[in-house]
Tab-separated table of N, CA, C and O in Angstrom:
chain	number	residue	atom	x	y	z
A	1	MET	N	-9.267	27.246	46.996
A	1	MET	CA	-10.366	26.987	46.107
A	1	MET	C	-11.532	27.906	46.412
A	1	MET	O	-12.223	28.336	45.512
A	2	GLU	N	-11.726	28.200	47.685
A	2	GLU	CA	-12.866	29.036	48.057
A	2	GLU	C	-12.759	30.440	47.463
A	2	GLU	O	-13.773	31.053	47.158
A	3	GLU	N	-11.531	30.933	47.301
A	3	GLU	CA	-11.353	32.275	46.754
A	3	GLU	C	-11.535	32.328	45.245
A	3	GLU	O	-11.941	33.345	44.701
A	4	TYR	N	-11.212	31.236	44.547
A	4	TYR	CA	-11.201	31.252	43.092
A	4	TYR	C	-11.926	30.044	42.489
A	4	TYR	O	-11.354	29.317	41.690
A	5	PRO	N	-13.185	29.809	42.824
A	5	PRO	CA	-13.862	28.615	42.293
A	5	PRO	C	-14.058	28.649	40.781
A	5	PRO	O	-14.175	27.604	40.152
A	6	ASP	N	-14.058	29.848	40.194
A	6	ASP	CA	-14.327	29.965	38.759
A	6	ASP	C	-13.071	30.090	37.909
A	6	ASP	O	-13.162	30.259	36.694
A	7	ILE	N	-11.899	29.955	38.531
A	7	ILE	CA	-10.670	30.040	37.760
A	7	ILE	C	-10.522	28.777	36.903
A	7	ILE	O	-10.833	27.672	37.341
A	8	GLU	N	-10.097	28.942	35.675
A	8	GLU	CA	-9.929	27.817	34.754
A	8	GLU	C	-8.629	27.085	35.118
A	8	GLU	O	-7.562	27.688	35.167
A	9	VAL	N	-8.742	25.778	35.397
A	9	VAL	CA	-7.566	25.015	35.812
A	9	VAL	C	-7.166	23.929	34.828
A	9	VAL	O	-6.027	23.463	34.850
A	10	LEU	N	-8.067	23.490	33.976
A	10	LEU	CA	-7.763	22.508	32.935
A	10	LEU	C	-8.321	23.016	31.616
A	10	LEU	O	-9.445	23.524	31.570
A	11	ARG	N	-7.547	22.826	30.563
A	11	ARG	CA	-7.986	23.259	29.238
A	11	ARG	C	-7.483	22.238	28.224
A	11	ARG	O	-6.340	21.817	28.280
A	12	TRP	N	-8.356	21.843	27.289
A	12	TRP	CA	-8.005	20.833	26.298
A	12	TRP	C	-8.879	21.007	25.054
A	12	TRP	O	-9.884	21.687	25.096
A	13	LYS	N	-8.453	20.338	23.985
A	13	LYS	CA	-9.272	20.311	22.780
A	13	LYS	C	-10.112	19.045	22.810
A	13	LYS	O	-9.601	17.953	23.053
A	14	ASP	N	-11.425	19.195	22.571
A	14	ASP	CA	-12.317	18.040	22.574
A	14	ASP	C	-12.233	17.292	21.236
A	14	ASP	O	-11.434	17.646	20.362
A	15	ALA	N	-13.058	16.276	21.087
A	15	ALA	CA	-13.030	15.425	19.885
A	15	ALA	C	-13.312	16.210	18.608
A	15	ALA	O	-12.868	15.828	17.529
A	16	ASP	N	-14.046	17.319	18.722
A	16	ASP	CA	-14.360	18.148	17.560
A	16	ASP	C	-13.310	19.216	17.294
A	16	ASP	O	-13.469	20.043	16.400
A	17	GLY	N	-12.250	19.224	18.112
A	17	GLY	CA	-11.200	20.221	17.940
A	17	GLY	C	-11.502	21.555	18.593
A	17	GLY	O	-10.771	22.522	18.417
A	18	GLU	N	-12.583	21.611	19.362
A	18	GLU	CA	-12.955	22.841	20.069
A	18	GLU	C	-12.318	22.844	21.456
A	18	GLU	O	-12.156	21.806	22.084
A	19	TRP	N	-11.978	24.032	21.933
A	19	TRP	CA	-11.410	24.138	23.266
A	19	TRP	C	-12.495	23.958	24.321
A	19	TRP	O	-13.594	24.482	24.195
A	20	ALA	N	-12.163	23.188	25.345
A	20	ALA	CA	-13.052	22.980	26.487
A	20	ALA	C	-12.225	23.213	27.751
A	20	ALA	O	-10.983	23.227	27.698
A	21	SER	N	-12.898	23.384	28.869
A	21	SER	CA	-12.151	23.634	30.108
A	21	SER	C	-12.974	23.238	31.323
A	21	SER	O	-14.193	23.054	31.234
A	22	TRP	N	-12.275	23.086	32.434
A	22	TRP	CA	-12.898	22.890	33.742
A	22	TRP	C	-12.413	24.000	34.650
A	22	TRP	O	-11.242	24.390	34.610
A	23	THR	N	-13.317	24.475	35.482
A	23	THR	CA	-12.940	25.429	36.518
A	23	THR	C	-12.472	24.651	37.741
A	23	THR	O	-12.623	23.428	37.826
A	24	MET	N	-11.920	25.384	38.695
A	24	MET	CA	-11.499	24.761	39.953
A	24	MET	C	-12.689	24.051	40.606
A	24	MET	O	-12.553	22.936	41.104
A	25	GLN	N	-13.870	24.678	40.569
A	25	GLN	CA	-15.062	24.074	41.176
A	25	GLN	C	-15.460	22.794	40.451
A	25	GLN	O	-15.824	21.798	41.080
A	26	GLN	N	-15.403	22.790	39.126
A	26	GLN	CA	-15.753	21.589	38.367
A	26	GLN	C	-14.778	20.452	38.661
A	26	GLN	O	-15.192	19.304	38.832
A	27	LEU	N	-13.493	20.756	38.743
A	27	LEU	CA	-12.507	19.733	39.080
A	27	LEU	C	-12.739	19.212	40.490
A	27	LEU	O	-12.696	18.002	40.726
A	28	ALA	N	-13.030	20.103	41.424
A	28	ALA	CA	-13.302	19.682	42.808
A	28	ALA	C	-14.549	18.803	42.881
A	28	ALA	O	-14.554	17.782	43.580
A	29	ASP	N	-15.603	19.165	42.157
A	29	ASP	CA	-16.836	18.375	42.164
A	29	ASP	C	-16.610	16.982	41.577
A	29	ASP	O	-17.078	15.981	42.124
A	30	GLU	N	-15.894	16.902	40.455
A	30	GLU	CA	-15.623	15.609	39.826
A	30	GLU	C	-14.718	14.753	40.716
A	30	GLU	O	-14.920	13.547	40.849
A	31	THR	N	-13.748	15.386	41.355
A	31	THR	CA	-12.857	14.665	42.264
A	31	THR	C	-13.646	14.112	43.450
A	31	THR	O	-13.452	12.956	43.847
A	32	ALA	N	-14.543	14.897	44.010
A	32	ALA	CA	-15.364	14.439	45.137
A	32	ALA	C	-16.259	13.276	44.719
A	32	ALA	O	-16.405	12.295	45.459
A	33	ARG	N	-16.848	13.371	43.527
A	33	ARG	CA	-17.708	12.297	43.027
A	33	ARG	C	-16.912	11.001	42.866
A	33	ARG	O	-17.347	9.928	43.290
A	34	LEU	N	-15.728	11.098	42.279
A	34	LEU	CA	-14.893	9.908	42.077
A	34	LEU	C	-14.370	9.354	43.401
A	34	LEU	O	-14.282	8.138	43.576
A	35	THR	N	-14.032	10.222	44.335
A	35	THR	CA	-13.565	9.767	45.654
A	35	THR	C	-14.651	8.949	46.333
A	35	THR	O	-14.392	7.859	46.858
A	36	THR	N	-15.871	9.436	46.304
A	36	THR	CA	-16.997	8.713	46.908
A	36	THR	C	-17.233	7.385	46.201
A	36	THR	O	-17.422	6.352	46.848
A	37	ALA	N	-17.205	7.397	44.876
A	37	ALA	CA	-17.438	6.165	44.117
A	37	ALA	C	-16.365	5.122	44.412
A	37	ALA	O	-16.683	3.940	44.632
A	38	LEU	N	-15.112	5.534	44.450
A	38	LEU	CA	-14.030	4.589	44.740
A	38	LEU	C	-14.130	4.046	46.167
A	38	LEU	O	-13.922	2.858	46.404
A	39	ARG	N	-14.463	4.921	47.102
A	39	ARG	CA	-14.635	4.478	48.496
A	39	ARG	C	-15.768	3.451	48.586
A	39	ARG	O	-15.646	2.430	49.263
A	40	ASN	N	-16.868	3.703	47.884
A	40	ASN	CA	-17.998	2.769	47.886
A	40	ASN	C	-17.650	1.433	47.236
A	40	ASN	O	-18.263	0.413	47.536
A	41	LEU	N	-16.658	1.439	46.350
A	41	LEU	CA	-16.195	0.202	45.716
A	41	LEU	C	-15.182	-0.545	46.591
A	41	LEU	O	-14.734	-1.622	46.225
A	42	GLY	N	-14.818	0.046	47.718
A	42	GLY	CA	-13.903	-0.619	48.634
A	42	GLY	C	-12.453	-0.242	48.479
A	42	GLY	O	-11.576	-0.895	49.048
A	43	VAL	N	-12.176	0.815	47.717
A	43	VAL	CA	-10.792	1.245	47.563
A	43	VAL	C	-10.386	1.986	48.829
A	43	VAL	O	-11.012	2.960	49.210
A	44	GLY	N	-9.346	1.502	49.491
A	44	GLY	CA	-8.839	2.127	50.715
A	44	GLY	C	-7.368	2.420	50.575
A	44	GLY	O	-6.885	2.694	49.485
A	45	ALA	N	-6.620	2.313	51.667
A	45	ALA	CA	-5.186	2.582	51.633
A	45	ALA	C	-4.459	1.456	50.907
A	45	ALA	O	-4.875	0.304	50.943
A	46	GLY	N	-3.381	1.781	50.241
A	46	GLY	CA	-2.597	0.793	49.513
A	46	GLY	C	-2.143	1.331	48.179
A	46	GLY	O	-1.873	2.509	48.040
A	47	ARG	N	-2.092	0.481	47.178
A	47	ARG	CA	-1.593	0.875	45.856
A	47	ARG	C	-2.692	0.841	44.802
A	47	ARG	O	-3.549	-0.030	44.827
A	48	VAL	N	-2.611	1.780	43.882
A	48	VAL	CA	-3.546	1.846	42.758
A	48	VAL	C	-2.738	2.138	41.503
A	48	VAL	O	-1.836	2.962	41.520
A	49	VAL	N	-3.057	1.447	40.435
A	49	VAL	CA	-2.444	1.720	39.141
A	49	VAL	C	-3.477	2.443	38.285
A	49	VAL	O	-4.586	1.947	38.100
A	50	LEU	N	-3.118	3.608	37.797
A	50	LEU	CA	-3.984	4.387	36.905
A	50	LEU	C	-3.353	4.381	35.524
A	50	LEU	O	-2.225	4.811	35.352
A	51	MET	N	-4.092	3.893	34.551
A	51	MET	CA	-3.602	3.908	33.181
A	51	MET	C	-4.717	4.443	32.302
A	51	MET	O	-5.697	3.760	32.054
A	52	LEU	N	-4.586	5.681	31.902
A	52	LEU	CA	-5.609	6.351	31.112
A	52	LEU	C	-4.970	7.056	29.941
A	52	LEU	O	-3.785	7.379	29.965
A	53	MET	N	-5.786	7.334	28.952
A	53	MET	CA	-5.334	8.207	27.883
A	53	MET	C	-5.180	9.607	28.468
A	53	MET	O	-5.733	9.912	29.523
A	54	ASN	N	-4.460	10.436	27.783
A	54	ASN	CA	-4.250	11.800	28.244
A	54	ASN	C	-5.557	12.574	28.062
A	54	ASN	O	-5.894	12.998	26.968
A	55	ARG	N	-6.308	12.710	29.156
A	55	ARG	CA	-7.615	13.347	29.127
A	55	ARG	C	-7.882	14.004	30.466
A	55	ARG	O	-7.249	13.652	31.461
A	56	PRO	N	-8.808	14.963	30.550
A	56	PRO	CA	-9.013	15.704	31.795
A	56	PRO	C	-9.440	14.834	32.972
A	56	PRO	O	-9.087	15.119	34.117
A	57	GLU	N	-10.178	13.773	32.718
A	57	GLU	CA	-10.636	12.911	33.799
A	57	GLU	C	-9.479	12.271	34.559
A	57	GLU	O	-9.611	11.889	35.716
A	58	PHE	N	-8.329	12.159	33.903
A	58	PHE	CA	-7.150	11.601	34.557
A	58	PHE	C	-6.818	12.384	35.822
A	58	PHE	O	-6.521	11.806	36.868
A	59	HIS	N	-6.871	13.697	35.745
A	59	HIS	CA	-6.496	14.544	36.880
A	59	HIS	C	-7.470	14.380	38.044
A	59	HIS	O	-7.051	14.297	39.202
A	60	ALA	N	-8.753	14.320	37.761
A	60	ALA	CA	-9.748	14.134	38.820
A	60	ALA	C	-9.588	12.768	39.478
A	60	ALA	O	-9.667	12.642	40.705
A	61	LEU	N	-9.363	11.732	38.687
A	61	LEU	CA	-9.189	10.392	39.240
A	61	LEU	C	-7.905	10.301	40.051
A	61	LEU	O	-7.879	9.713	41.133
A	62	ASP	N	-6.841	10.899	39.571
A	62	ASP	CA	-5.577	10.910	40.295
A	62	ASP	C	-5.748	11.580	41.657
A	62	ASP	O	-5.289	11.065	42.682
A	63	LEU	N	-6.429	12.722	41.683
A	63	LEU	CA	-6.683	13.405	42.953
A	63	LEU	C	-7.570	12.572	43.873
A	63	LEU	O	-7.337	12.503	45.089
A	64	ALA	N	-8.588	11.929	43.316
A	64	ALA	CA	-9.490	11.107	44.124
A	64	ALA	C	-8.721	9.975	44.805
A	64	ALA	O	-8.911	9.703	46.001
A	65	VAL	N	-7.860	9.327	44.065
A	65	VAL	CA	-7.057	8.229	44.630
A	65	VAL	C	-6.148	8.766	45.725
A	65	VAL	O	-5.992	8.164	46.784
A	66	MET	N	-5.566	9.925	45.500
A	66	MET	CA	-4.705	10.536	46.505
A	66	MET	C	-5.494	10.849	47.775
A	66	MET	O	-5.025	10.595	48.890
A	67	PHE	N	-6.719	11.372	47.638
A	67	PHE	CA	-7.539	11.694	48.799
A	67	PHE	C	-7.931	10.454	49.596
A	67	PHE	O	-8.236	10.534	50.778
A	68	LEU	N	-7.924	9.292	48.950
A	68	LEU	CA	-8.205	8.039	49.658
A	68	LEU	C	-6.975	7.479	50.360
A	68	LEU	O	-7.044	6.439	51.005
A	69	GLY	N	-5.850	8.148	50.218
A	69	GLY	CA	-4.633	7.705	50.877
A	69	GLY	C	-3.903	6.599	50.143
A	69	GLY	O	-3.083	5.896	50.737
A	70	ARG	N	-4.200	6.429	48.876
A	70	ARG	CA	-3.557	5.380	48.087
A	70	ARG	C	-2.246	5.881	47.494
A	70	ARG	O	-2.083	7.065	47.246
A	71	HIS	N	-1.327	4.953	47.245
A	71	HIS	CA	-0.109	5.254	46.499
A	71	HIS	C	-0.447	5.076	45.034
A	71	HIS	O	-0.951	4.038	44.635
A	72	ARG	N	-0.188	6.102	44.220
A	72	ARG	CA	-0.579	6.069	42.822
A	72	ARG	C	0.609	5.763	41.932
A	72	ARG	O	1.695	6.284	42.137
A	73	PHE	N	0.365	4.933	40.955
A	73	PHE	CA	1.307	4.695	39.873
A	73	PHE	C	0.570	5.125	38.616
A	73	PHE	O	-0.451	4.544	38.273
A	74	ARG	N	1.056	6.172	37.970
A	74	ARG	CA	0.319	6.759	36.858
A	74	ARG	C	1.006	6.492	35.538
A	74	ARG	O	2.220	6.489	35.450
A	75	SER	N	0.192	6.305	34.542
A	75	SER	CA	0.700	6.146	33.185
A	75	SER	C	-0.377	6.625	32.227
A	75	SER	O	-1.558	6.417	32.461
A	76	THR	N	0.043	7.283	31.168
A	76	THR	CA	-0.907	7.627	30.117
A	76	THR	C	-0.619	6.730	28.929
A	76	THR	O	0.501	6.279	28.726
A	77	THR	N	-1.648	6.435	28.167
A	77	THR	CA	-1.507	5.566	27.006
A	77	THR	C	-1.675	6.399	25.747
A	77	THR	O	-2.338	7.433	25.766
A	78	PRO	N	-1.097	5.956	24.648
A	78	PRO	CA	-1.306	6.684	23.394
A	78	PRO	C	-2.757	6.554	22.947
A	78	PRO	O	-3.432	5.586	23.289
A	79	ARG	N	-3.225	7.542	22.227
A	79	ARG	CA	-4.593	7.492	21.709
A	79	ARG	C	-4.627	6.486	20.564
A	79	ARG	O	-3.940	6.627	19.570
A	80	LEU	N	-5.416	5.451	20.740
A	80	LEU	CA	-5.541	4.407	19.733
A	80	LEU	C	-6.912	4.481	19.095
A	80	LEU	O	-7.894	4.806	19.757
A	81	PRO	N	-7.028	4.191	17.804
A	81	PRO	CA	-8.347	4.232	17.162
A	81	PRO	C	-9.285	3.198	17.774
A	81	PRO	O	-8.851	2.135	18.214
A	82	ASN	N	-10.564	3.523	17.837
A	82	ASN	CA	-11.601	2.621	18.357
A	82	ASN	C	-11.320	2.177	19.787
A	82	ASN	O	-11.599	1.056	20.165
A	83	ARG	N	-10.764	3.060	20.572
A	83	ARG	CA	-10.412	2.698	21.939
A	83	ARG	C	-10.844	3.812	22.875
A	83	ARG	O	-10.486	4.955	22.678
A	84	SER	N	-11.623	3.501	23.878
A	84	SER	CA	-11.983	4.516	24.865
A	84	SER	C	-10.928	4.510	25.955
A	84	SER	O	-9.979	3.758	25.924
A	85	SER	N	-11.108	5.344	26.940
A	85	SER	CA	-10.107	5.422	28.008
A	85	SER	C	-10.082	4.132	28.803
A	85	SER	O	-11.054	3.381	28.891
A	86	ILE	N	-8.960	3.875	29.397
A	86	ILE	CA	-8.757	2.685	30.215
A	86	ILE	C	-8.639	3.131	31.656
A	86	ILE	O	-7.786	3.936	31.979
A	87	TRP	N	-9.512	2.656	32.505
A	87	TRP	CA	-9.421	2.973	33.921
A	87	TRP	C	-9.079	1.679	34.635
A	87	TRP	O	-9.893	0.766	34.688
A	88	SER	N	-7.907	1.599	35.171
A	88	SER	CA	-7.493	0.395	35.864
A	88	SER	C	-7.272	0.732	37.326
A	88	SER	O	-6.359	1.473	37.658
A	89	VAL	N	-8.127	0.233	38.187
A	89	VAL	CA	-7.997	0.482	39.613
A	89	VAL	C	-7.767	-0.858	40.286
A	89	VAL	O	-8.571	-1.756	40.171
A	90	THR	N	-6.638	-0.973	40.975
A	90	THR	CA	-6.316	-2.202	41.676
A	90	THR	C	-6.675	-2.036	43.138
A	90	THR	O	-6.206	-1.120	43.784
A	91	VAL	N	-7.525	-2.907	43.655
A	91	VAL	CA	-7.959	-2.825	45.053
A	91	VAL	C	-7.148	-3.802	45.867
A	91	VAL	O	-6.928	-4.916	45.484
């Protein structure tokens, strides 16, 4: 990561149909933020179920859970109208 912080690692179309992306540094920063937040919520070693829509935040959350030493069970949900992402963390 130190050699290539500006390399594009995630790319997706946003709600307006425009392409958006995260660099390695942006993914690392979001992962660190989520790792700290989950740790502060008491998430430690054990099992976590992640069920999210297919979106970039899924990758950062998945990495954060992994960095906490949790066993991850991942699932993506279909995009449903009038529905935001579902974040299910089992402590």
